[in-house]
Amino acid sequence: KLDNLEKDFNTLKEEFEVIKYALDKRGISLEDARKEMEADNKVWDIPVDESPVFGPENAKLTIVEFTEFQCPYCSRIAPTMQELMKKYPNDIKFVYKNFPLSFHANAQAAAASAIAAQKQGKFWEYRYALAPHSRELSDSTYLAVAKEVGLNIEQFKKDMVLDSAMMARIDKDFQLGVKVGVQGTPNFYINGKRQDRFSPELVEKLLDEAK
């Protein structure tokens, strides 16, 4: 038994040295790595507030997406989110949070236009129709998409104005994202836990575990 314990100890010591070497090479201390691990494993209570929601309240999974419309990665993953919605309408609750990046000049106005669509009960239709236009965001694009999904255009024009109240609402989402550790866009939280490697396969795995 002592021989086995010594062997196990030496293996652990060797593995620890390898881990420490890798961390040092990245310029990260063991304490920094511990903080990263704690942050990754933390389960956050993320309020819905005024955010768009799709799916039942008692869903097996709640996916909170911090995202924006000018981000090309967000644009690319939007069809994946739409497919998940179609595939699991009774098993997943989807929550959309605005996280416009400061270097994307059109992200806030796009978020305002989506909120205007939400006020007419067509946020999700508008979101997925606007997603492919990340490189061509403008008032004319928002109006064209609004017509495409059947919104009342005059009401839409009034509601999409980026005034102080609208900016405050968008910033509330953004500050919440900062608080829970959002790192870029898109960032996903499943049942309150941040998922750095979000994928449909991960969602299906967690759904199976929830069953």
Coordinates of C-alpha atoms in Angstrom, one line a residue:
K1 CA 0.0 0.0 0.0
L2 CA 2.8 2.4 0.9
D3 CA 4.5 1.6 -2.5
N4 CA 1.2 2.4 -4.3
L5 CA 0.8 5.6 -2.3
E6 CA 4.3 6.7 -3.1
K7 CA 3.7 6.0 -6.8
D8 CA 0.5 7.9 -6.8
F9 CA 2.1 10.8 -5.0
N10 CA 5.0 11.0 -7.5
T11 CA 2.5 10.9 -10.4
L12 CA 0.5 13.8 -8.8
K13 CA 3.7 15.7 -8.2
E14 CA 4.8 15.2 -11.8
E15 CA 1.4 16.3 -13.1
F16 CA 1.4 19.3 -10.9
E17 CA 4.8 20.4 -12.2
V18 CA 3.4 20.1 -15.8
I19 CA 0.4 22.2 -14.9
K20 CA 2.5 24.8 -13.2
Y21 CA 4.8 25.0 -16.2
A22 CA 1.8 25.4 -18.6
L23 CA 0.4 28.2 -16.3
D24 CA 3.7 30.0 -16.1
K25 CA 4.1 29.9 -19.8
R26 CA 0.7 31.6 -20.1
G27 CA 1.7 34.1 -17.5
I28 CA -0.9 32.9 -15.1
S29 CA -0.3 32.1 -11.4
L30 CA -1.8 29.2 -9.6
E31 CA -4.0 31.7 -7.7
D32 CA -5.2 33.2 -11.0
A33 CA -6.1 29.8 -12.3
R34 CA -8.0 29.0 -9.1
K35 CA -10.0 32.2 -9.5
E36 CA -10.7 31.3 -13.1
M37 CA -11.9 27.9 -12.1
E38 CA -14.1 29.3 -9.3
A39 CA -15.6 31.8 -11.8
D40 CA -16.3 29.1 -14.4
N41 CA -18.0 26.9 -11.8
K42 CA -20.1 29.7 -10.2
V43 CA -23.8 29.4 -10.7
W44 CA -25.4 32.9 -11.1
D45 CA -28.9 33.9 -10.5
I46 CA -29.6 35.9 -13.6
P47 CA -32.8 37.9 -13.5
V48 CA -35.0 37.9 -16.6
D49 CA -36.4 41.5 -16.0
E50 CA -37.7 42.9 -19.3
S51 CA -35.7 40.5 -21.6
P52 CA -37.3 38.5 -24.4
V53 CA -38.1 35.0 -23.3
F54 CA -39.0 31.9 -25.3
G55 CA -40.0 28.6 -23.7
P56 CA -41.8 27.4 -20.5
E57 CA -41.0 28.7 -17.0
N58 CA -40.4 25.1 -15.8
A59 CA -38.0 24.2 -18.6
K60 CA -35.2 21.6 -17.9
L61 CA -32.6 24.1 -19.1
T62 CA -32.5 27.9 -19.1
I63 CA -30.1 29.4 -21.7
V64 CA -29.3 33.0 -21.2
E65 CA -27.5 34.5 -24.2
F66 CA -25.5 37.8 -23.9
T67 CA -25.1 39.0 -27.5
E68 CA -25.4 41.8 -30.0
F69 CA -26.2 42.3 -33.7
Q70 CA -22.9 43.7 -35.1
C71 CA -20.8 40.8 -33.8
P72 CA -20.1 38.4 -36.7
Y73 CA -19.8 35.4 -34.3
C74 CA -23.3 36.2 -32.9
S75 CA -24.6 36.3 -36.4
R76 CA -23.2 32.9 -37.2
I77 CA -24.6 31.2 -34.2
A78 CA -28.1 32.7 -34.5
P79 CA -29.3 29.9 -36.8
T80 CA -28.1 27.4 -34.3
M81 CA -30.1 29.1 -31.6
Q82 CA -33.1 29.1 -33.8
E83 CA -32.8 25.4 -34.5
L84 CA -32.6 24.7 -30.8
M85 CA -35.7 26.7 -30.2
K86 CA -37.6 24.7 -32.9
K87 CA -36.2 21.3 -31.6
Y88 CA -36.8 21.9 -27.9
P89 CA -39.7 24.3 -27.5
N90 CA -40.9 22.5 -24.3
D91 CA -37.5 21.7 -22.7
I92 CA -35.5 24.9 -22.9
K93 CA -36.2 28.5 -21.9
F94 CA -34.3 31.0 -23.9
V95 CA -33.5 34.5 -22.5
Y96 CA -31.9 37.2 -24.7
K97 CA -29.6 39.9 -23.1
N98 CA -28.1 42.8 -24.9
F99 CA -24.3 43.2 -24.7
P100 CA -23.3 45.7 -27.3
L101 CA -19.5 46.0 -27.6
S102 CA -18.1 49.5 -27.4
F103 CA -16.2 49.2 -30.7
H104 CA -19.4 48.3 -32.6
A105 CA -20.9 51.6 -33.5
N106 CA -24.2 50.2 -34.6
A107 CA -24.8 47.6 -31.9
Q108 CA -26.9 49.9 -29.6
A109 CA -29.2 51.1 -32.3
A110 CA -29.7 47.5 -33.5
A111 CA -30.5 46.5 -29.9
A112 CA -33.1 49.3 -29.8
S113 CA -34.7 48.2 -33.0
A114 CA -35.1 44.6 -31.6
I115 CA -36.6 46.0 -28.4
A116 CA -39.1 47.9 -30.6
A117 CA -40.0 44.6 -32.3
Q118 CA -40.4 43.0 -28.8
K119 CA -43.0 45.7 -27.9
Q120 CA -45.1 44.3 -30.8
G121 CA -44.6 40.7 -29.7
K122 CA -42.2 39.7 -32.5
F123 CA -38.8 39.9 -31.0
W124 CA -37.7 36.4 -32.0
E125 CA -38.9 36.7 -35.6
Y126 CA -37.1 40.0 -35.9
R127 CA -33.9 38.8 -34.1
Y128 CA -33.5 35.9 -36.6
A129 CA -34.4 38.0 -39.6
L130 CA -31.9 40.7 -38.6
A131 CA -29.0 38.3 -37.6
P132 CA -27.7 37.8 -41.2
H133 CA -27.2 41.6 -41.6
S134 CA -24.4 42.2 -39.1
R135 CA -22.3 44.0 -41.7
E136 CA -25.1 46.2 -43.0
L137 CA -26.8 47.6 -39.9
S138 CA -28.6 50.9 -40.5
D139 CA -32.1 52.4 -40.1
S140 CA -33.0 51.3 -43.6
T141 CA -32.1 47.7 -42.7
Y142 CA -34.1 47.8 -39.5
L143 CA -37.1 49.1 -41.4
A144 CA -36.8 46.5 -44.1
V145 CA -36.6 43.7 -41.6
A146 CA -39.5 45.1 -39.6
K147 CA -41.6 45.0 -42.8
E148 CA -40.4 41.5 -43.5
V149 CA -41.7 40.2 -40.2
G150 CA -45.0 42.2 -40.4
L151 CA -44.5 44.9 -37.8
N152 CA -46.5 48.2 -37.6
I153 CA -43.9 50.4 -39.2
E154 CA -45.0 53.7 -37.7
Q155 CA -45.1 52.3 -34.2
F156 CA -41.7 50.6 -34.9
K157 CA -40.2 53.9 -35.9
K158 CA -41.3 55.5 -32.6
D159 CA -40.2 52.7 -30.4
M160 CA -36.8 52.2 -31.9
V161 CA -35.5 55.7 -31.0
L162 CA -32.3 55.4 -29.1
D163 CA -33.2 57.9 -26.3
S164 CA -31.9 58.0 -22.7
A165 CA -34.6 55.5 -21.5
M166 CA -33.7 53.0 -24.2
M167 CA -30.0 53.4 -23.6
A168 CA -30.6 52.8 -19.9
R169 CA -32.5 49.6 -20.6
I170 CA -29.7 48.3 -22.9
D171 CA -27.0 49.3 -20.4
K172 CA -28.8 47.4 -17.6
D173 CA -28.3 44.2 -19.6
F174 CA -24.7 45.2 -20.2
Q175 CA -23.9 45.9 -16.6
L176 CA -25.5 42.6 -15.6
G177 CA -23.2 40.9 -18.1
V178 CA -20.2 42.6 -16.6
K179 CA -21.3 41.5 -13.2
V180 CA -21.6 37.8 -14.1
G181 CA -18.3 37.7 -16.0
V182 CA -19.3 37.9 -19.7
Q183 CA -16.2 37.8 -21.8
G184 CA -17.0 38.9 -25.3
T185 CA -20.0 37.9 -27.4
P186 CA -21.8 35.7 -27.7
N187 CA -21.6 34.4 -24.1
F188 CA -24.0 31.7 -22.8
Y189 CA -25.1 30.7 -19.4
I190 CA -27.0 27.4 -18.9
N191 CA -28.9 27.2 -15.7
G192 CA -26.8 30.0 -14.4
K193 CA -23.4 28.6 -15.3
R194 CA -21.2 30.2 -17.9
Q195 CA -20.4 27.9 -20.9
D196 CA -17.2 28.8 -22.7
R197 CA -17.6 26.0 -25.2
F198 CA -21.3 26.3 -26.1
S199 CA -22.6 23.9 -28.7
P200 CA -25.8 22.0 -29.6
E201 CA -24.0 18.8 -28.4
L202 CA -23.4 20.4 -25.0
V203 CA -27.1 21.4 -24.8
E204 CA -28.2 17.8 -25.7
K205 CA -25.8 16.4 -23.1
L206 CA -27.2 18.6 -20.4
L207 CA -30.8 17.8 -21.5
D208 CA -30.0 14.1 -21.1
E209 CA -28.5 14.7 -17.7
A210 CA -31.6 16.7 -16.7
K211 CA -33.9 13.8 -17.6

